[in-house]
Amino acid sequence: MVASSGSSAREGWSSRTAFILAAVGSAVGLGNMWRFPAEAGENGGGAFVLFYIFCVLLIGLPVLLSEVLVGRHGQASAPESVRRVAADSGASKGWGIIGSMGVFAAFLILSFYCVVGGWVLYYIGVFASDLVQTGLAAAALLKGALRAISKGCCPDCSAMAA
């Protein structure tokens, strides 16, 4: 998604679409796909969805726009961009701590996603194991049934074998 520009060593987005997809992927997050349907079902369905969209527009959109603007102005890492914006506006350079907190929050979120990914892999393994065991049990049952039919274990089986 990132391609270096021809005139300088700085990297940038390969297209506007790539940036929008990355921003949407970051904003949507796992919680919206995992927890949102359950919350919508438990808390009034449509009314909850309307309230949720209102909150996203009221809180999420301004935060997303501010992050994009700080990043464009600072042209550096999150802590350094916040420091540069603060210095340019005459505020304390201590605002860089806010950028560092954003990096730390991203680290915590990534840690959570790793745990959830581990759960997913574990349950995929359990599911695959159950499929294999069920398939082996079904194959053994079928093999035993065919053997019984061929030996003529009962009058009905003998008639079916003939």
Tab-separated table of C-alpha atoms in Angstrom:
chain	number	residue	atom	x	y	z
A	1	MET	CA	0.000	0.000	0.000
A	2	VAL	CA	2.948	2.253	0.476
A	3	ALA	CA	5.109	3.222	-2.450
A	4	SER	CA	8.077	5.534	-2.441
A	5	SER	CA	7.816	8.688	-4.478
A	6	GLY	CA	10.304	9.110	-7.308
A	7	SER	CA	11.757	12.504	-6.332
A	8	SER	CA	12.467	11.989	-2.632
A	9	ALA	CA	13.356	9.227	-0.186
A	10	ARG	CA	10.107	9.754	1.764
A	11	GLU	CA	7.408	7.142	1.392
A	12	GLY	CA	3.778	7.943	0.733
A	13	TRP	CA	0.518	6.199	-0.041
A	14	SER	CA	0.352	4.615	-3.481
A	15	SER	CA	-3.144	6.009	-4.033
A	16	ARG	CA	-5.915	7.885	-2.299
A	17	THR	CA	-7.969	4.670	-2.258
A	18	ALA	CA	-5.201	2.824	-0.398
A	19	PHE	CA	-5.158	5.534	2.272
A	20	ILE	CA	-8.954	5.507	2.628
A	21	LEU	CA	-9.041	1.714	2.912
A	22	ALA	CA	-6.299	1.758	5.563
A	23	ALA	CA	-8.078	4.510	7.524
A	24	VAL	CA	-11.408	2.685	7.358
A	25	GLY	CA	-9.784	-0.602	8.362
A	26	SER	CA	-8.163	1.091	11.324
A	27	ALA	CA	-11.342	2.888	12.354
A	28	VAL	CA	-13.703	-0.064	11.995
A	29	GLY	CA	-11.642	-2.374	14.140
A	30	LEU	CA	-12.468	-5.788	15.479
A	31	GLY	CA	-15.056	-4.590	17.979
A	32	ASN	CA	-17.407	-3.351	15.308
A	33	MET	CA	-17.425	-6.705	13.570
A	34	TRP	CA	-17.359	-8.882	16.674
A	35	ARG	CA	-19.403	-7.092	19.317
A	36	PHE	CA	-21.625	-4.701	17.372
A	37	PRO	CA	-24.240	-7.212	16.126
A	38	ALA	CA	-24.749	-8.540	19.664
A	39	GLU	CA	-25.103	-5.028	21.071
A	40	ALA	CA	-27.538	-4.033	18.343
A	41	GLY	CA	-29.666	-7.102	18.999
A	42	GLU	CA	-29.701	-6.687	22.773
A	43	ASN	CA	-30.239	-2.924	22.938
A	44	GLY	CA	-33.132	-2.114	20.701
A	45	GLY	CA	-31.872	-2.879	17.206
A	46	GLY	CA	-32.551	0.099	14.924
A	47	ALA	CA	-32.622	2.698	17.674
A	48	PHE	CA	-29.213	1.525	18.877
A	49	VAL	CA	-27.815	1.644	15.338
A	50	LEU	CA	-29.003	5.248	14.913
A	51	PHE	CA	-27.448	6.241	18.240
A	52	TYR	CA	-24.228	4.434	17.289
A	53	ILE	CA	-23.979	6.233	13.934
A	54	PHE	CA	-24.603	9.545	15.722
A	55	CYS	CA	-21.765	8.824	18.174
A	56	VAL	CA	-19.418	7.809	15.357
A	57	LEU	CA	-20.133	11.069	13.541
A	58	LEU	CA	-19.894	13.137	16.731
A	59	ILE	CA	-16.693	11.586	18.118
A	60	GLY	CA	-15.014	9.327	15.563
A	61	LEU	CA	-14.999	11.632	12.564
A	62	PRO	CA	-13.418	14.629	14.352
A	63	VAL	CA	-10.757	12.374	15.911
A	64	LEU	CA	-9.954	10.812	12.523
A	65	LEU	CA	-9.729	14.226	10.854
A	66	SER	CA	-7.536	15.633	13.620
A	67	GLU	CA	-5.155	12.687	13.373
A	68	VAL	CA	-4.893	13.108	9.608
A	69	LEU	CA	-4.298	16.871	9.932
A	70	VAL	CA	-1.660	16.483	12.659
A	71	GLY	CA	0.093	13.813	10.585
A	72	ARG	CA	0.041	15.952	7.436
A	73	HIS	CA	1.364	18.996	9.276
A	74	GLY	CA	4.017	17.163	11.290
A	75	GLN	CA	5.248	14.830	8.518
A	76	ALA	CA	6.839	12.550	11.151
A	77	SER	CA	5.991	9.915	13.757
A	78	ALA	CA	2.960	10.457	15.979
A	79	PRO	CA	4.846	11.880	19.004
A	80	GLU	CA	7.083	14.069	16.821
A	81	SER	CA	4.135	15.311	14.725
A	82	VAL	CA	2.249	16.364	17.854
A	83	ARG	CA	5.411	18.096	19.161
A	84	ARG	CA	5.821	19.980	15.876
A	85	VAL	CA	2.180	21.076	15.782
A	86	ALA	CA	2.422	22.212	19.404
A	87	ALA	CA	5.651	24.124	18.735
A	88	ASP	CA	4.189	25.783	15.623
A	89	SER	CA	1.109	26.876	17.560
A	90	GLY	CA	3.150	28.150	20.509
A	91	ALA	CA	2.099	25.434	22.936
A	92	SER	CA	4.364	23.308	25.125
A	93	LYS	CA	6.391	20.547	23.494
A	94	GLY	CA	5.077	18.340	26.292
A	95	TRP	CA	2.123	17.665	23.998
A	96	GLY	CA	4.322	14.967	22.440
A	97	ILE	CA	3.197	12.775	25.330
A	98	ILE	CA	-0.249	12.695	23.709
A	99	GLY	CA	1.320	11.262	20.546
A	100	SER	CA	3.218	8.720	22.638
A	101	MET	CA	-0.025	7.716	24.333
A	102	GLY	CA	-1.514	7.065	20.880
A	103	VAL	CA	1.402	4.784	20.011
A	104	PHE	CA	1.007	2.991	23.355
A	105	ALA	CA	-2.752	2.588	22.762
A	106	ALA	CA	-2.034	1.071	19.345
A	107	PHE	CA	0.391	-1.347	21.032
A	108	LEU	CA	-2.275	-2.398	23.548
A	109	ILE	CA	-4.872	-2.855	20.808
A	110	LEU	CA	-2.441	-4.953	18.787
A	111	SER	CA	-1.760	-7.085	21.873
A	112	PHE	CA	-5.497	-7.691	22.237
A	113	TYR	CA	-5.814	-8.588	18.549
A	114	CYS	CA	-2.991	-11.125	18.952
A	115	VAL	CA	-4.867	-12.815	21.794
A	116	VAL	CA	-8.089	-12.916	19.774
A	117	GLY	CA	-6.132	-14.255	16.789
A	118	GLY	CA	-4.759	-17.002	19.052
A	119	TRP	CA	-8.285	-17.911	20.122
A	120	VAL	CA	-9.379	-18.061	16.480
A	121	LEU	CA	-6.472	-20.352	15.558
A	122	TYR	CA	-7.177	-22.571	18.584
A	123	TYR	CA	-10.854	-22.947	17.703
A	124	ILE	CA	-10.028	-23.599	14.043
A	125	GLY	CA	-7.768	-26.423	15.265
A	126	VAL	CA	-10.496	-27.788	17.539
A	127	PHE	CA	-13.001	-27.625	14.691
A	128	ALA	CA	-10.626	-29.344	12.259
A	129	SER	CA	-9.841	-32.018	14.861
A	130	ASP	CA	-13.553	-32.636	15.424
A	131	LEU	CA	-14.079	-32.913	11.679
A	132	VAL	CA	-11.274	-35.453	11.371
A	133	GLN	CA	-12.501	-37.466	14.367
A	134	THR	CA	-16.086	-37.400	13.102
A	135	GLY	CA	-14.922	-38.440	9.653
A	136	LEU	CA	-12.824	-41.292	11.079
A	137	ALA	CA	-15.689	-42.427	13.303
A	138	ALA	CA	-18.113	-42.295	10.378
A	139	ALA	CA	-15.671	-44.251	8.214
A	140	ALA	CA	-15.221	-46.902	10.951
A	141	LEU	CA	-18.990	-47.134	11.439
A	142	LEU	CA	-19.530	-47.521	7.704
A	143	LYS	CA	-16.755	-50.125	7.474
A	144	GLY	CA	-18.299	-52.091	10.370
A	145	ALA	CA	-21.756	-51.891	8.817
A	146	LEU	CA	-20.482	-53.116	5.470
A	147	ARG	CA	-18.609	-55.992	7.156
A	148	ALA	CA	-21.763	-56.982	9.049
A	149	ILE	CA	-23.815	-56.904	5.872
A	150	SER	CA	-21.274	-59.046	4.004
A	151	LYS	CA	-21.229	-61.641	6.827
A	152	GLY	CA	-25.027	-61.795	6.896
A	153	CYS	CA	-25.448	-60.877	10.576
A	154	CYS	CA	-29.233	-60.814	10.315
A	155	PRO	CA	-31.893	-62.009	7.879
A	156	ASP	CA	-32.508	-58.470	6.626
A	157	CYS	CA	-28.791	-57.901	6.050
A	158	SER	CA	-28.449	-61.214	4.221
A	159	ALA	CA	-31.299	-60.257	1.955
A	160	MET	CA	-29.724	-56.878	1.245
A	161	ALA	CA	-26.345	-58.458	0.510
A	162	ALA	CA	-27.833	-60.884	-1.981
